[in-house]
Coordinates of C-alpha atoms and ligand atoms in Angstrom, one line a residue:
M1 CA 90.7 111.8 97.6
Y2 CA 90.9 108.7 95.4
R3 CA 93.2 109.1 92.4
I4 CA 92.3 107.6 89.1
A5 CA 94.4 107.4 85.9
V6 CA 92.7 106.4 82.6
M7 CA 94.4 104.9 79.6
V8 CA 92.6 105.3 76.2
S9 CA 93.2 104.9 72.5
G10 CA 90.2 106.2 70.5
N11 CA 86.8 107.7 70.9
G12 CA 86.9 107.8 74.7
S13 CA 83.1 107.4 75.3
N14 CA 84.0 105.3 78.4
L15 CA 86.4 108.0 79.6
Q16 CA 83.5 110.5 79.1
A17 CA 81.3 108.3 81.3
L18 CA 84.0 108.4 84.0
I19 CA 84.4 112.2 83.6
D20 CA 80.6 112.8 83.9
S21 CA 79.8 110.3 86.6
V22 CA 82.9 110.0 88.8
H23 CA 85.3 113.0 88.1
N24 CA 82.5 115.6 88.2
N25 CA 80.4 113.9 90.8
P26 CA 80.5 115.6 94.2
K27 CA 79.1 112.4 95.8
V28 CA 82.2 110.4 94.8
D29 CA 85.4 111.5 96.5
A30 CA 87.6 110.7 93.4
Q31 CA 89.3 112.5 90.6
I32 CA 90.8 111.5 87.3
V33 CA 94.4 112.8 87.7
M34 CA 95.8 111.8 84.4
V35 CA 94.7 110.5 81.0
I36 CA 97.2 108.6 78.8
C37 CA 96.3 108.1 75.1
S38 CA 98.1 105.7 72.8
K39 CA 97.1 107.6 69.6
E40 CA 97.7 111.1 68.4
G41 CA 94.6 113.0 67.4
A42 CA 92.2 110.7 69.2
K43 CA 88.8 112.1 70.2
A44 CA 89.5 110.9 73.8
I45 CA 92.3 113.6 74.0
E46 CA 89.7 116.3 73.3
R47 CA 87.4 115.0 76.0
S48 CA 90.1 114.9 78.7
T49 CA 91.6 118.3 77.7
E50 CA 88.1 119.8 77.8
A51 CA 87.6 118.4 81.3
G52 CA 90.9 120.1 82.4
I53 CA 92.6 116.8 83.1
R54 CA 96.3 116.4 82.5
T55 CA 96.6 114.5 79.2
E56 CA 99.7 112.7 77.8
V57 CA 100.1 110.9 74.5
V58 CA 102.5 107.9 74.4
T59 CA 102.5 106.0 71.1
L60 CA 104.1 102.7 70.5
E61 CA 105.7 104.1 67.3
S62 CA 107.4 106.8 69.3
R63 CA 109.2 103.9 71.2
D64 CA 110.1 102.1 68.0
G65 CA 107.3 99.5 68.5
N66 CA 109.0 98.3 71.7
R67 CA 106.2 97.6 74.2
E68 CA 108.5 97.5 77.3
R69 CA 109.9 100.9 76.5
R70 CA 106.5 102.3 75.8
D71 CA 105.2 100.9 79.1
G72 CA 108.3 102.3 80.9
E73 CA 107.3 105.8 79.7
V74 CA 103.7 105.2 80.8
V75 CA 104.9 104.1 84.2
R76 CA 107.1 107.2 84.5
L77 CA 104.2 109.4 83.8
L78 CA 101.8 107.6 86.0
R79 CA 104.2 107.7 89.0
L80 CA 104.1 111.5 88.7
V81 CA 100.4 111.4 89.8
A82 CA 100.5 108.4 92.2
P83 CA 97.3 106.8 91.0
D84 CA 95.2 104.5 93.3
L85 CA 93.7 102.9 90.2
V86 CA 94.7 102.7 86.6
V87 CA 91.8 102.1 84.3
M88 CA 92.3 100.8 80.7
A89 CA 89.1 102.1 79.1
G90 CA 89.4 101.2 75.4
W91 CA 93.3 101.0 75.5
M92 CA 93.8 99.1 72.3
S93 CA 97.4 97.9 72.8
I94 CA 98.8 94.9 74.7
V95 CA 100.6 95.9 77.9
T96 CA 103.6 94.2 79.5
P97 CA 104.7 93.4 83.1
V98 CA 106.6 96.7 83.1
L99 CA 103.3 98.4 83.6
L100 CA 101.5 95.6 85.5
D101 CA 104.3 95.0 88.0
A102 CA 104.7 98.7 88.7
F103 CA 101.0 98.8 89.9
P104 CA 100.1 95.4 91.1
D105 CA 96.4 94.7 91.3
K106 CA 95.7 98.3 90.4
V107 CA 95.3 98.1 86.7
I108 CA 91.9 97.2 85.5
N109 CA 90.5 96.6 81.9
L110 CA 87.2 96.9 80.2
H111 CA 86.1 94.3 77.7
P112 CA 83.0 94.1 75.6
S113 CA 82.1 90.4 76.1
L114 CA 81.4 88.0 79.0
L115 CA 84.9 86.7 79.4
P116 CA 86.3 84.1 78.9
A117 CA 84.1 84.1 75.8
F118 CA 85.3 86.2 72.9
P119 CA 88.6 87.7 74.1
G120 CA 90.7 89.9 71.8
M121 CA 89.5 92.2 69.0
N122 CA 86.0 92.6 67.5
S123 CA 84.3 90.8 70.4
I124 CA 80.8 92.1 69.7
A125 CA 80.9 91.1 66.1
Q126 CA 82.4 87.7 67.1
A127 CA 79.5 87.0 69.5
L128 CA 76.9 88.0 66.8
D129 CA 78.6 85.9 64.1
W130 CA 78.9 82.9 66.4
G131 CA 75.2 83.0 66.9
A132 CA 75.4 83.5 70.7
T133 CA 72.1 84.5 72.3
V134 CA 73.9 86.4 75.0
T135 CA 77.1 88.5 75.2
G136 CA 78.0 91.2 77.7
V137 CA 80.6 93.3 79.4
T138 CA 83.4 92.4 81.8
V139 CA 85.6 94.7 83.9
H140 CA 88.6 92.7 85.1
I141 CA 92.0 92.9 86.7
A142 CA 94.6 93.3 83.9
E143 CA 97.1 90.5 83.6
E144 CA 99.7 89.7 81.0
A145 CA 97.4 87.3 79.3
V146 CA 95.2 89.4 77.1
D147 CA 91.7 89.8 78.6
G148 CA 92.8 87.2 81.1
G149 CA 92.6 88.5 84.7
P150 CA 89.9 87.8 87.3
P151 CA 86.6 89.6 86.7
I152 CA 85.4 92.3 89.0
L153 CA 82.0 92.9 87.6
Q154 CA 80.2 91.3 84.6
E155 CA 76.9 92.0 83.1
P156 CA 75.1 90.0 80.3
V157 CA 73.6 91.7 77.3
P158 CA 71.0 89.6 75.3
I159 CA 71.4 89.3 71.6
L160 CA 68.0 89.7 70.0
P161 CA 66.7 88.1 66.9
G162 CA 67.3 90.4 64.0
D163 CA 70.0 92.4 65.8
T164 CA 72.4 94.3 63.6
L165 CA 76.0 94.9 64.6
E166 CA 75.3 98.6 65.2
A167 CA 72.2 97.9 67.4
L168 CA 74.1 95.4 69.5
E169 CA 77.2 97.7 69.8
D170 CA 74.9 100.5 71.0
R171 CA 73.5 98.3 73.8
V172 CA 76.9 96.8 74.8
H173 CA 78.5 100.3 74.9
G174 CA 75.6 101.6 77.1
V175 CA 76.2 98.7 79.5
E176 CA 80.0 99.4 79.4
H177 CA 79.6 103.0 80.5
R178 CA 77.4 102.0 83.4
L179 CA 79.4 99.0 84.5
L180 CA 82.8 100.9 84.4
V181 CA 81.4 103.8 86.4
R182 CA 80.0 101.4 89.0
T183 CA 83.3 99.5 89.2
V184 CA 85.4 102.6 89.6
T185 CA 83.0 104.0 92.2
L186 CA 83.2 100.8 94.2
Y187 CA 87.0 100.9 94.1
A188 CA 86.9 104.6 95.3
Q189 CA 84.7 103.5 98.2
G190 CA 87.1 100.7 99.1
K191 CA 84.6 98.0 98.3
V192 CA 86.7 95.8 96.0
R193 CA 89.4 93.4 97.2
R194 CA 90.9 90.1 96.2
D195 CA 89.5 87.0 98.0
P196 CA 92.5 85.8 100.1
A197 CA 91.1 82.2 100.0
R198 CA 90.7 82.1 96.2
L199 CA 93.0 84.4 94.4
R200 CA 91.1 84.2 91.0
R201 CA 88.1 85.8 92.7
M202 CA 87.5 89.4 93.5
I203 CA 85.2 90.3 96.4
V204 CA 82.9 93.2 95.7
D205 CA 80.9 94.6 98.6
D206 CA 78.2 96.3 96.6
G207 CA 75.3 94.9 98.6
G208 CA 74.3 92.9 95.5
A209 CA 73.1 96.1 93.8
Ligands
GRF301 C1 85.1 99.7 74.2 O1 84.1 98.8 73.6 C2 86.1 98.9 75.0 O2 85.5 97.8 75.7 C3 86.9 98.3 73.9 O3 87.1 99.5 73.0 C4 85.9 100.3 73.1 C5 86.4 101.7 73.4 O4 85.3 102.6 73.3 N1 88.1 97.7 74.3 P1 85.6 104.1 73.8 O5 86.9 104.6 73.3 O6 85.5 104.1 75.3 O7 84.4 104.9 73.2

């Protein structure tokens, strides 16, 4: 069985999508074996506890704001469950090589824009304010550069005339849930690998679906 760890910080709607469509899906031979949350009291904690998943809280404050020490604790916990894949699904804190080097090519991140456009925070609002006619969602390999690693799957979301931030956020989040579930399912099926000839590229054998 494919073992997934999920890192979260807030609402956890993407975690919920993974619980509903991967963890509880008999057709996918995969399980979420641990959830790590960076914030006490986050809604995501409720979601994972309710699903019976081992849930740990590791805040940056509890490690005196030291990211390396925080990531050291995250790595210690993750090693207890030997994950095949570590999914940052709304993990709102920069990670360091302490985590990335412990699980090379196994840490992936979800971002609500078509990278490399609009990295960082408030990407949906940035796209709207900039006047873009299209934004989207990216699932990518996590690297030290924030929102910088090679994309695995990307999907555009049109920005419609008269769109409000709320309306656009709703559509982007809907696509996030679907794209993240698809990405993790493809990983669990062994269909994602790095292109040996071009290391910035990921090869996804999804039959173009
Ligand atoms: C998502 O938009 C994710 O891309 C971003 O933070 C949001 C988290 O949402 N980094 P949720 O906690 O999964 O509901």
